[in-house]
Structures are given as structure tokens and as C-alpha cells.
Amino acid sequence: MALASLLYAEILRSADLWLKIGGRPEAEIGALEPLLWRDGAKRIHDVITALTGRGFKVSMTTNGQLLESFVDRLKSAGLSLLRVSWHTTDPAMFKERSGGYGDYDRFFRGISNAADAGIPISFNRVLLKGCGADLPDQLRFVEGHGCRIKFFTLLWTPTGASTYDRFYQDWRPVVRKYVLPRTKRIERVGASIGRKRLRFWLKDGGLV
């Protein structure tokens, strides 16, 4: 559900129509930054409250910069899952990767407060060559709060070949070094789109 150009009433009409035609009661709120969305006095937590009131399971993708101010309202609204990209724990690198605007301290307070409030969180991280020394800190957070983190690798494209050659990191040595020593069980799963995945259940909680 892309909210950037939708008004509150339009969102609910779409949700009602979706249910009417037999759609599954699930909604993923994304596109640009949902925490910036507003329609008059309505904010994103009002949308989530209305959707969960209709029986929807609602997840949301955010960059986390405004999360600290919304945690209690997202929790009360019934948000089922929060998706957040977390590619580094280094404040300087975090700022660089967010176009020079990211405030890592504010970001970290937001995800910490959300995790402490019991909102399930799924983090995404792109593995890059030479940028994995902070993974133990990140994995400790995942374990301590029972979160999950997904690792992605760069894909080669003709236009991105130079970036790929410079930064591509095979996931296997990363997992062997940082994840396996913390793992209690490995699960092989198949995806509906044909990709097979490995899930690493961590000894102290959390999932990779």
C-alpha cells in the first residue's frame, strides 16, 4: 500500500474493496517514508488503527528517523511488524549511506524503543566487503530483543558492475564467522517465488 498520494478516506475505501473481493487481510505500508504521511489531523497510526480494526494484519517499512516519536502510537494501533534497513552501526557511515541526513543516535533510540515496546522488527542489511566488523554488536541487539535480520548481497548489473566489483561480499564466510557460533538450529525453507533460504535460529533468541 503506497500512501504518498492517498488520503485517509481513499485508503479505507481501498481496504474495504480489497476485503469485498476476497483479498487476504494483510497490508504492507511503505513507499517513501510512512511516518511523514498526514491527511489533516490524521497520521500513520490512525491508518493502522483503522486497518487493524477491519481485521488487517499490518506491517510497515520505515527508515527509522522519526520512529522514536511514534513507538507508543504504533504499538497501540496494533502494528504487526516493523521493517527497517540497518546496514551499519557506525554513525559516520550511517549518515553517508543515508545521503548525509541520517542521525544514527536518533535511529538507534527509535529501534530500541520499538523493540522494548514489543513491536516485532525485521531488519535488512546489505553485506558489503570490508564492512562487517560491527556485525557482533548488531547480532547482540537482535538476540537481546528477539528480532530478526535478513542479509542481502549485491546483484551484478551492467550499470552497477563497478560497485559490484568493489563491494560484493559473499554471505557464506560472513555467516561462518559471525552467525554460526551463535546458532542453535538451521532451517532450510523454500519461498513461493522459487528462492530457497536458510534461517539461523540464534542461541540467545532472534533469527538471521
Coordinates of C-alpha atoms in Angstrom, one line a residue:
M1 CA 0.0 0.0 0.0
A2 CA 1.7 3.2 -1.2
L3 CA 0.5 6.1 0.9
A4 CA 2.2 9.1 -0.6
S5 CA -0.7 10.3 -2.7
L6 CA -3.6 8.7 -0.9
L7 CA -6.0 10.4 1.5
Y8 CA -7.3 8.7 4.6
A9 CA -10.7 8.0 3.2
E10 CA -9.2 6.6 0.0
I11 CA -7.1 4.2 1.9
L12 CA -10.0 2.8 3.8
R13 CA -12.2 2.6 0.6
S14 CA -9.4 0.6 -1.0
A15 CA -9.1 -1.7 2.1
D16 CA -12.8 -2.3 2.2
L17 CA -12.9 -3.1 -1.6
W18 CA -10.0 -5.4 -1.2
L19 CA -11.8 -7.4 1.5
K20 CA -15.0 -7.4 -0.5
I21 CA -13.4 -9.1 -3.5
G22 CA -11.8 -11.7 -1.2
G23 CA -8.3 -10.3 -0.7
R24 CA -6.3 -11.5 2.2
P25 CA -6.5 -9.1 5.2
E26 CA -2.8 -8.1 5.1
A27 CA -1.4 -4.7 4.4
E28 CA 2.2 -3.6 3.9
I29 CA 2.6 0.2 4.4
G30 CA 5.5 1.6 2.5
A31 CA 6.6 4.0 -0.2
L32 CA 8.8 7.0 0.6
E33 CA 8.6 7.4 4.4
P34 CA 5.2 6.5 6.0
L35 CA 5.9 8.3 9.2
L36 CA 5.8 11.6 7.3
W37 CA 2.3 10.8 5.9
R38 CA -0.6 13.0 7.0
D39 CA -4.1 13.9 6.0
G40 CA -5.3 16.8 8.0
A41 CA -5.1 15.7 11.6
K42 CA -4.7 12.0 10.6
R43 CA -1.3 10.4 10.9
I44 CA 0.0 7.0 10.0
H45 CA -1.0 5.4 13.3
D46 CA -4.6 6.4 12.6
V47 CA -4.4 4.5 9.3
I48 CA -3.0 1.4 11.1
T49 CA -5.7 1.6 13.8
A50 CA -8.5 1.7 11.1
L51 CA -6.9 -1.2 9.2
T52 CA -6.4 -3.4 12.2
G53 CA -10.0 -2.6 13.3
R54 CA -11.1 -4.1 10.0
G55 CA -9.1 -7.3 10.7
F56 CA -6.0 -6.5 8.7
K57 CA -2.5 -7.7 9.7
V58 CA -0.4 -4.6 9.1
S59 CA 3.3 -4.3 8.6
M60 CA 5.2 -1.1 7.8
T61 CA 8.6 -0.2 6.3
T62 CA 10.4 2.9 7.7
N63 CA 13.8 4.4 7.6
G64 CA 13.5 4.8 11.4
Q65 CA 14.4 8.5 11.7
L66 CA 11.1 9.5 13.2
L67 CA 10.3 6.2 14.9
E68 CA 11.2 7.4 18.4
S69 CA 8.2 9.8 18.4
F70 CA 5.7 7.2 17.1
V71 CA 6.5 4.0 19.1
D72 CA 3.7 4.1 21.6
R73 CA 1.1 5.1 19.0
L74 CA 2.2 2.3 16.6
K75 CA 2.1 -0.2 19.4
S76 CA -1.4 0.9 20.4
A77 CA -2.6 0.8 16.8
G78 CA -1.7 -2.8 16.5
L79 CA 1.2 -2.8 14.1
S80 CA 2.2 -6.4 13.5
L81 CA 5.7 -5.9 12.0
L82 CA 8.2 -3.1 11.5
R83 CA 10.7 -3.4 8.7
V84 CA 13.8 -1.3 8.9
S85 CA 17.0 -1.2 6.9
W86 CA 20.1 -1.3 9.3
H87 CA 23.2 -1.5 7.2
T88 CA 25.8 -0.3 9.7
T89 CA 26.2 0.6 13.4
D90 CA 28.9 3.2 12.6
P91 CA 27.3 6.7 12.9
A92 CA 29.5 8.3 10.2
M93 CA 28.9 5.5 7.7
F94 CA 25.2 5.5 8.6
K95 CA 25.0 9.2 7.7
E96 CA 26.9 8.7 4.5
R97 CA 24.6 5.9 3.4
S98 CA 21.5 7.9 4.1
G99 CA 22.6 10.7 1.8
G100 CA 24.1 12.8 4.6
Y101 CA 20.9 13.2 6.5
G102 CA 20.7 10.2 8.8
D103 CA 21.1 10.6 12.5
Y104 CA 22.3 7.3 13.9
D105 CA 21.6 8.1 17.6
R106 CA 18.0 9.1 16.8
F107 CA 17.7 6.0 14.6
F108 CA 19.0 3.7 17.4
R109 CA 16.8 5.2 20.0
G110 CA 13.8 4.6 17.8
I111 CA 14.5 0.9 17.1
S112 CA 15.5 0.3 20.7
N113 CA 12.3 1.8 22.0
A114 CA 10.2 -0.1 19.5
A115 CA 11.9 -3.4 20.4
D116 CA 11.4 -2.6 24.1
A117 CA 7.8 -1.9 23.5
G118 CA 7.4 -5.4 22.0
I119 CA 6.9 -4.4 18.3
P120 CA 8.3 -7.2 16.2
I121 CA 11.1 -5.9 14.0
S122 CA 12.7 -7.3 10.9
F123 CA 16.0 -5.6 9.9
N124 CA 17.5 -5.7 6.4
R125 CA 21.2 -5.4 5.9
V126 CA 23.2 -5.5 2.6
L127 CA 26.5 -7.2 3.1
L128 CA 29.5 -5.2 1.7
K129 CA 33.1 -6.1 1.5
G130 CA 35.2 -4.7 4.4
C131 CA 32.1 -3.5 6.3
G132 CA 31.3 -6.4 8.7
A133 CA 33.2 -5.7 11.8
D134 CA 30.1 -4.3 13.5
L135 CA 28.0 -7.4 13.0
P136 CA 28.6 -8.8 16.5
D137 CA 27.1 -5.7 18.0
Q138 CA 24.1 -5.9 15.6
L139 CA 23.6 -9.6 16.3
R140 CA 23.7 -9.0 20.1
F141 CA 20.8 -6.5 19.6
V142 CA 18.9 -9.0 17.5
E143 CA 19.4 -11.7 20.2
G144 CA 18.6 -9.4 23.1
H145 CA 15.3 -8.2 21.6
G146 CA 14.2 -11.3 19.8
C147 CA 14.3 -9.6 16.4
R148 CA 15.2 -10.9 13.0
I149 CA 17.7 -9.7 10.5
K150 CA 17.9 -10.5 6.8
F151 CA 21.2 -10.4 4.9
F152 CA 21.3 -9.5 1.3
T153 CA 24.2 -9.5 -1.2
L154 CA 24.7 -7.2 -4.2
L155 CA 23.5 -8.4 -7.6
W156 CA 25.5 -7.7 -10.7
T157 CA 24.1 -5.5 -13.3
P158 CA 25.7 -3.9 -16.3
T159 CA 25.3 -0.4 -14.9
G160 CA 26.4 -1.4 -11.4
A161 CA 29.3 -3.5 -12.3
S162 CA 32.0 -1.3 -10.8
T163 CA 30.1 -1.1 -7.5
Y164 CA 29.6 -4.8 -7.5
D165 CA 33.3 -5.5 -8.2
R166 CA 34.3 -3.1 -5.4
F167 CA 31.9 -4.1 -2.7
Y168 CA 30.4 -7.6 -3.3
Q169 CA 30.6 -9.8 -0.2
D170 CA 29.8 -13.5 -0.4
W171 CA 27.4 -14.2 2.5
R172 CA 28.9 -17.6 3.4
P173 CA 32.1 -16.5 5.1
V174 CA 30.2 -13.8 7.0
V175 CA 27.8 -16.4 8.3
R176 CA 30.5 -18.9 9.2
K177 CA 32.4 -16.2 11.1
Y178 CA 29.7 -14.3 12.9
V179 CA 26.4 -16.3 12.8
L180 CA 27.3 -20.0 13.2
P181 CA 29.0 -19.6 16.6
R182 CA 25.7 -18.1 17.9
T183 CA 23.4 -20.6 16.1
K184 CA 21.4 -23.3 17.8
R185 CA 19.4 -24.5 14.8
I186 CA 19.5 -24.1 11.0
E187 CA 16.3 -24.3 9.0
R188 CA 16.0 -24.6 5.2
V189 CA 12.9 -23.0 3.7
G190 CA 11.5 -22.6 0.2
A191 CA 9.9 -19.4 -1.0
S192 CA 6.9 -19.1 -3.2
I193 CA 8.9 -17.2 -5.8
G194 CA 11.4 -20.1 -6.0
R195 CA 14.2 -18.9 -3.9
K196 CA 15.5 -21.2 -1.1
R197 CA 16.7 -19.6 2.1
L198 CA 18.5 -20.6 5.3
R199 CA 17.2 -19.5 8.7
F200 CA 19.7 -19.4 11.6
W201 CA 17.9 -19.5 14.9
L202 CA 20.2 -17.9 17.4
K203 CA 21.0 -19.4 20.8
D204 CA 20.0 -16.3 22.8
G205 CA 17.0 -15.5 20.7
G206 CA 16.4 -13.9 17.4
L207 CA 16.7 -15.0 13.8
V208 CA 19.1 -14.5 10.8

